Structures are given as structure tokens and as C-alpha cells.
mmCIF file of C-alpha atoms in Angstrom:
data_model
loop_
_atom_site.group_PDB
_atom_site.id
_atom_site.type_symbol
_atom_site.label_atom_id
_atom_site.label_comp_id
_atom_site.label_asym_id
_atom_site.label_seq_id
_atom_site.Cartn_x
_atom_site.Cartn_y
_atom_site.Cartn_z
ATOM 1 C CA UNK A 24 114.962 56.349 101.976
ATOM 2 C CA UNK A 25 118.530 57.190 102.301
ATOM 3 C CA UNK A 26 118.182 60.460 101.238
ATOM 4 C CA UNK A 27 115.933 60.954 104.347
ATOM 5 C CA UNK A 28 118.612 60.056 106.594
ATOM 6 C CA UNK A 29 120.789 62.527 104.673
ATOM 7 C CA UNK A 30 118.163 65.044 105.054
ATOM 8 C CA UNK A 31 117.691 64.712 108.536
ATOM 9 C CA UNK A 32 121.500 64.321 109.194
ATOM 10 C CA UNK A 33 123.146 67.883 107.821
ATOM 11 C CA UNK A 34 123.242 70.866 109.618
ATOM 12 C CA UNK A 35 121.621 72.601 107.282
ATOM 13 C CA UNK A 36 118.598 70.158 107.103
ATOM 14 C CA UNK A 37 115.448 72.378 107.413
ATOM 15 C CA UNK A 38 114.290 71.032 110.969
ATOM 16 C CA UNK A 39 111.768 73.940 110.691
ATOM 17 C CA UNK A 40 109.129 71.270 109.620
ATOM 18 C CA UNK A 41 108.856 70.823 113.251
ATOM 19 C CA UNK A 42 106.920 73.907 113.488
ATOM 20 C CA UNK A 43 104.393 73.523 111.172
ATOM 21 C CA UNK A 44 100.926 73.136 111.435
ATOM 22 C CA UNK A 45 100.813 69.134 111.249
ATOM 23 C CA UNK A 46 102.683 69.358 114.050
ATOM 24 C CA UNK A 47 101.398 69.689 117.670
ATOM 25 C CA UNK A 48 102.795 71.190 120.815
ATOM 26 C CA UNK A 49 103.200 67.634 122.298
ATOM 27 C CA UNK A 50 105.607 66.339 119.041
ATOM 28 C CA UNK A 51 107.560 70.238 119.680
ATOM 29 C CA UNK A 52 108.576 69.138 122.939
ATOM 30 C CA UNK A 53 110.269 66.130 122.115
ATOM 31 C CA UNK A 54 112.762 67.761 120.220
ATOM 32 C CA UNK A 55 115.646 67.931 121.843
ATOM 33 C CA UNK A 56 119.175 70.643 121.695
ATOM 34 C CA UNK A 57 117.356 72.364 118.415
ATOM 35 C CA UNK A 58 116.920 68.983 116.571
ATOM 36 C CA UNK A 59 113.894 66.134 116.439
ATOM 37 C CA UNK A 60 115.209 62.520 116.648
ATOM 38 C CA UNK A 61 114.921 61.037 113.470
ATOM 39 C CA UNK A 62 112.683 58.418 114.293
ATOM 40 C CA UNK A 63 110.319 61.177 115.008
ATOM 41 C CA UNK A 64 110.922 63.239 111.987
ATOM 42 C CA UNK A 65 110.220 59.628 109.969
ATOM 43 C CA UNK A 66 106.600 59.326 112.309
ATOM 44 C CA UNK A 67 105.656 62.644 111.000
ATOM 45 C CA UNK A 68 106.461 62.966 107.623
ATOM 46 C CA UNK A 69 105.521 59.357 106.770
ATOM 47 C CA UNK A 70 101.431 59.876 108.626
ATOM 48 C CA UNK A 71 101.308 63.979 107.036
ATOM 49 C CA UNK A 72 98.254 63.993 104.744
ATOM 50 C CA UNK A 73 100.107 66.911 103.171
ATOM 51 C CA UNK A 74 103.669 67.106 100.981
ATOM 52 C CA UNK A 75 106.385 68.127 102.391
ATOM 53 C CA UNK A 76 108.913 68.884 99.521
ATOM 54 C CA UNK A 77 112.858 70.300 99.213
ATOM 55 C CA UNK A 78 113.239 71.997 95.769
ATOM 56 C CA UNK A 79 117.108 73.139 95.058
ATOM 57 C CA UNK A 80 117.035 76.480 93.361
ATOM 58 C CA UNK A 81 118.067 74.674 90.226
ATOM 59 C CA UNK A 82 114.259 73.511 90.701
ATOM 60 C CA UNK A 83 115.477 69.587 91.208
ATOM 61 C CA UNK A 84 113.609 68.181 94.182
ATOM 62 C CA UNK A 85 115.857 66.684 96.464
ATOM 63 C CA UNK A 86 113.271 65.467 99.263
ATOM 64 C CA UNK A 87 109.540 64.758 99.055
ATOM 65 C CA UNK A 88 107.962 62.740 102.363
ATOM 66 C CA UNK A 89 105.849 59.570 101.736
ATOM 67 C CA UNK A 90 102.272 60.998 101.321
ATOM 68 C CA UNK A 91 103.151 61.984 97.399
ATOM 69 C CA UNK A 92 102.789 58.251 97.187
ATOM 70 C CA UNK A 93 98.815 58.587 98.177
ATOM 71 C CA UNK A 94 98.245 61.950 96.953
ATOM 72 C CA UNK A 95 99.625 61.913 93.844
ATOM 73 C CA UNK A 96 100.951 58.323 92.893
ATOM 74 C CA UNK A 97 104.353 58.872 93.215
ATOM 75 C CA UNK A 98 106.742 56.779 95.078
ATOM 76 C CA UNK A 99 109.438 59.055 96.645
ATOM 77 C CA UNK A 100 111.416 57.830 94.770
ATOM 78 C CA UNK A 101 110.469 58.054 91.473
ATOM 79 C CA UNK A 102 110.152 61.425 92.308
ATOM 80 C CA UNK A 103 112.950 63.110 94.110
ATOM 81 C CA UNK A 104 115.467 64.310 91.078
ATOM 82 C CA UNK A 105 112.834 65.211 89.011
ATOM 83 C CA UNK A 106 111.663 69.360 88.251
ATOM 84 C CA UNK A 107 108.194 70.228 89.413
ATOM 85 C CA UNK A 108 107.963 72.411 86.585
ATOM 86 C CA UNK A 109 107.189 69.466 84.338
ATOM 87 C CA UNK A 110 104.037 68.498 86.020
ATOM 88 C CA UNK A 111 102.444 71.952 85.800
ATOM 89 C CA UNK A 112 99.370 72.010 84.144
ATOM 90 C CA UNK A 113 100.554 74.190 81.003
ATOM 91 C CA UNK A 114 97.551 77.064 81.722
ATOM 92 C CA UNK A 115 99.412 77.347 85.114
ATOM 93 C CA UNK A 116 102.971 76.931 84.367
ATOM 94 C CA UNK A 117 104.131 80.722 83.745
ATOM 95 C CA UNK A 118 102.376 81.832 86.849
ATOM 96 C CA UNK A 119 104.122 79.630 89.277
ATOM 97 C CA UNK A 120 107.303 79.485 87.404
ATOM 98 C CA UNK A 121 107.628 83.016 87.915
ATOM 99 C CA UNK A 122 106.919 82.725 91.802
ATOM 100 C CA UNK A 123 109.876 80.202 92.174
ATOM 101 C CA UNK A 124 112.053 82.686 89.783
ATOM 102 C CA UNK A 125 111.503 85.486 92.580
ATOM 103 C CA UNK A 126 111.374 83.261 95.735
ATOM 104 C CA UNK A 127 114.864 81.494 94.134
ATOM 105 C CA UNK A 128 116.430 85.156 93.641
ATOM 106 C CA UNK A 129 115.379 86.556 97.192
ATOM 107 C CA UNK A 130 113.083 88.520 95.540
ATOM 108 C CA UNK A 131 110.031 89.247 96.944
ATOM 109 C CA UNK A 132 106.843 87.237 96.301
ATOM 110 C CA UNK A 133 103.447 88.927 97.181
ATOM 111 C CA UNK A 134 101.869 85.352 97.014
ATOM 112 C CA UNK A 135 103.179 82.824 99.360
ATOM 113 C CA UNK A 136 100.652 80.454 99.159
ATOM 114 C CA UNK A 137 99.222 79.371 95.587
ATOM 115 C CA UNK A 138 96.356 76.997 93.353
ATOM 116 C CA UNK A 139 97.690 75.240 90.382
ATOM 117 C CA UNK A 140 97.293 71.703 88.698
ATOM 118 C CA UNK A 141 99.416 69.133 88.933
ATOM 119 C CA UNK A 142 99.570 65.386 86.877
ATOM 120 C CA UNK A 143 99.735 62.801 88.722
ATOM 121 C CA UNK A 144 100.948 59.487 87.780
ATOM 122 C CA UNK A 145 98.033 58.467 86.463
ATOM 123 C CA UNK A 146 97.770 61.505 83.847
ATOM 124 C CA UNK A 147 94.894 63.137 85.404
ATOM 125 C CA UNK A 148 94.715 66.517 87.232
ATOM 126 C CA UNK A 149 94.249 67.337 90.700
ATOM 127 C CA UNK A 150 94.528 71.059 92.349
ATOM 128 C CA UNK A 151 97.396 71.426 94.810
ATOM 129 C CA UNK A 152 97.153 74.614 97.455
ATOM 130 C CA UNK A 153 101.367 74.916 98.072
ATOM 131 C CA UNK A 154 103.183 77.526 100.373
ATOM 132 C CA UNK A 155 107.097 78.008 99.504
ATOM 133 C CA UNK A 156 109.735 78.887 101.912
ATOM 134 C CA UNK A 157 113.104 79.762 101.272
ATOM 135 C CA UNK A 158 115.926 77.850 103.492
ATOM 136 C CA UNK A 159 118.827 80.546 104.068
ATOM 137 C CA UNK A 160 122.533 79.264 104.656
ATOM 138 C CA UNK A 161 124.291 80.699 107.526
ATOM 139 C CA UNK A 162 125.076 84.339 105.721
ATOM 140 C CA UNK A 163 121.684 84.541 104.474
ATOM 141 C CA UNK A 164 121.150 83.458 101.512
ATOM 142 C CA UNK A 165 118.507 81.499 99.850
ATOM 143 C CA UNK A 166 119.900 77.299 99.091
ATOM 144 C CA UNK A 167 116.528 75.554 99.026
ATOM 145 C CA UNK A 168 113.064 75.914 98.656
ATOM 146 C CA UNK A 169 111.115 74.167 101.393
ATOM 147 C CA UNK A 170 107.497 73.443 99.888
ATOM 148 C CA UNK A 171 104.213 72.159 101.643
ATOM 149 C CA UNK A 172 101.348 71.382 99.178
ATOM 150 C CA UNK A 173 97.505 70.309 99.377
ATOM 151 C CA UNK A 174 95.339 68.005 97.724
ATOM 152 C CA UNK A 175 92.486 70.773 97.200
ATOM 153 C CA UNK A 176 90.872 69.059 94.414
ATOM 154 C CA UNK A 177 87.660 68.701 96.523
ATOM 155 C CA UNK A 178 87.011 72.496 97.643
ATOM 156 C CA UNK A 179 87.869 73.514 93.866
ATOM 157 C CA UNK A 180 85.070 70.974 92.887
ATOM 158 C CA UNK A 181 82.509 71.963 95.383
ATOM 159 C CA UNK A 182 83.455 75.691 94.565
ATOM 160 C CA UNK A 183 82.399 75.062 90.988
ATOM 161 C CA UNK A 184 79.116 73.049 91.742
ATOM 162 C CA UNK A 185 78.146 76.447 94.104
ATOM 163 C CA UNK A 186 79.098 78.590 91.314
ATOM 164 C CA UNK A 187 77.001 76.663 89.111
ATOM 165 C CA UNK A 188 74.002 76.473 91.042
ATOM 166 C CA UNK A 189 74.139 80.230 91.346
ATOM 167 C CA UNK A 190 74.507 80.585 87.426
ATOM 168 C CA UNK A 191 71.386 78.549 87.019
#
């Protein structure tokens, strides 16, 4: 968990996690000069059911919070320093690799949230729902990719099992 500390430590450490929608108004309040104590930032990313990942542009992830562990089978650790790219399902692969090209190169992306597979540890599939940001240095510039993904493996299955029953 080091790299946590890191994380949380640098002034270019992508505090915006604060505002998103795991968060409430309540844990807003408590942060305090522009940053959230760490102890907080730990609460939230370690109870999130979603994942909260830091991708350089290089693709390397550099930060993913605890829930991988449950959602995909992950330990953080096992995971950070590895490319998502690698776990694509290979159908979905060129479609997403392409969105990180353009959000990586400031270009812009006319989908900011995406579906795609995704192996867990285990070898099997799940669908992940995943929204990238871009985190800008000081003269604008894109430096990181913050990502927040979705176990959506359920709604994909109950959208087929509608679809079916209307094929029938």
C-alpha cells in the first residue's frame, strides 16, 4: 500500500475522486484546504464497490483501490505495473485501445464511458462499464488517465435473457 500513500501525498495526486459519485456531500465536507485526509481517502477507496484506477499514458497502471481484489481477483498489488490492454477480451481490444490512443493524445473521444470484457484472475470474463478521465499537469497537458470501472456483468446477462425471450 505504499504506493497509496505516494498517491495521496503528490501534488499532482488526482484528489478529484472526491467528487465522484461514491462520494456524498457529507465525505466533501471533510476535506479540508483542497485536499481529503488520507485516512479518509483510504475509507473510501478501500469500501467503493467500483475501481478506481491511475493508468500512465504509457498504459502502465500505477494505482488501482482495493475492490479489484473482489471484483476481479486481483490483489492491488499484483496488479498495479501491469497494462490493461492485456486483459482485453481480444473482440474488444481495438475498440478501446483506440479510445485510450485519443484520450492519451488530448484528442477528443466521443465516448467517455464504455462496455468491454475483461479476464479476471480466474480466466473467465466479466463486462466492465469504465469512464476515463484525463489528469492535466499544471500547463495543461494530459499525465494520467484516471479510470472508474463497473462490474456490469449482471445487466449484460439480464439484457440477453430479455432479448431472448423476445426472439422466442
Amino acid at each position: 500500500m505504499s504506493k497509496c500513500k505516494e498517491l495521496y501525498t503528490r501534488k499532482q495526486s488526482p484528489i478529484g475522486v472526491v467528487s465522484m459519485k461514491a462520494v456524498n456531500n457529507e465525505a466533501a465536507g471533510k476535506v479540508k484546504g483542497g485536499k481529503m485526509n488520507e485516512k479518509l481517502l483510504n475509507l473510501i477507496a478501500t469500501n467503493i464497490n467500483d475501481i478506481i484506477a491511475i493508468h500512465g499514458l504509457d498504459g502502465e497502471c500505477r494505482y488501482i483501490s482495493p475492490s479489484v481484489q473482489k471484483i476481479l481477483g486481483y490483489s492491488p498489488e499484483e496488479f498495479v505495473g501491469t497494462v490493461a490492454i492485456n486483459y482485453y477480451y481480444p473482440d474488444d481490444a481495438p475498440r478501446i485501445s483506440e479510445l485510450i490512443g485519443r484520450a492519451r493524445a488530448g484528442m477528443p473521444v466521443m465516448e467517455t464511458r464504455c462496455e468491454y470484457r475483461f479476464r479476471r484472475k480466474d480466466g473467465s470474463y466479466c463486462w466492465l462499464e469504465s469512464e476515463a478521465n484525463r489528469i492535466l499537469d499544471a500547463a495543461g497537458n494530459p499525465t494520467e488517465l484516471l479510470v472508474i470501472s463497473r462490474d456490469i456483468t449482471a445487466r449484460k446477462r439480464a439484457e440477453q435473457d430479455l432479448q431472448n425471450s423476445y426472439d422466442r
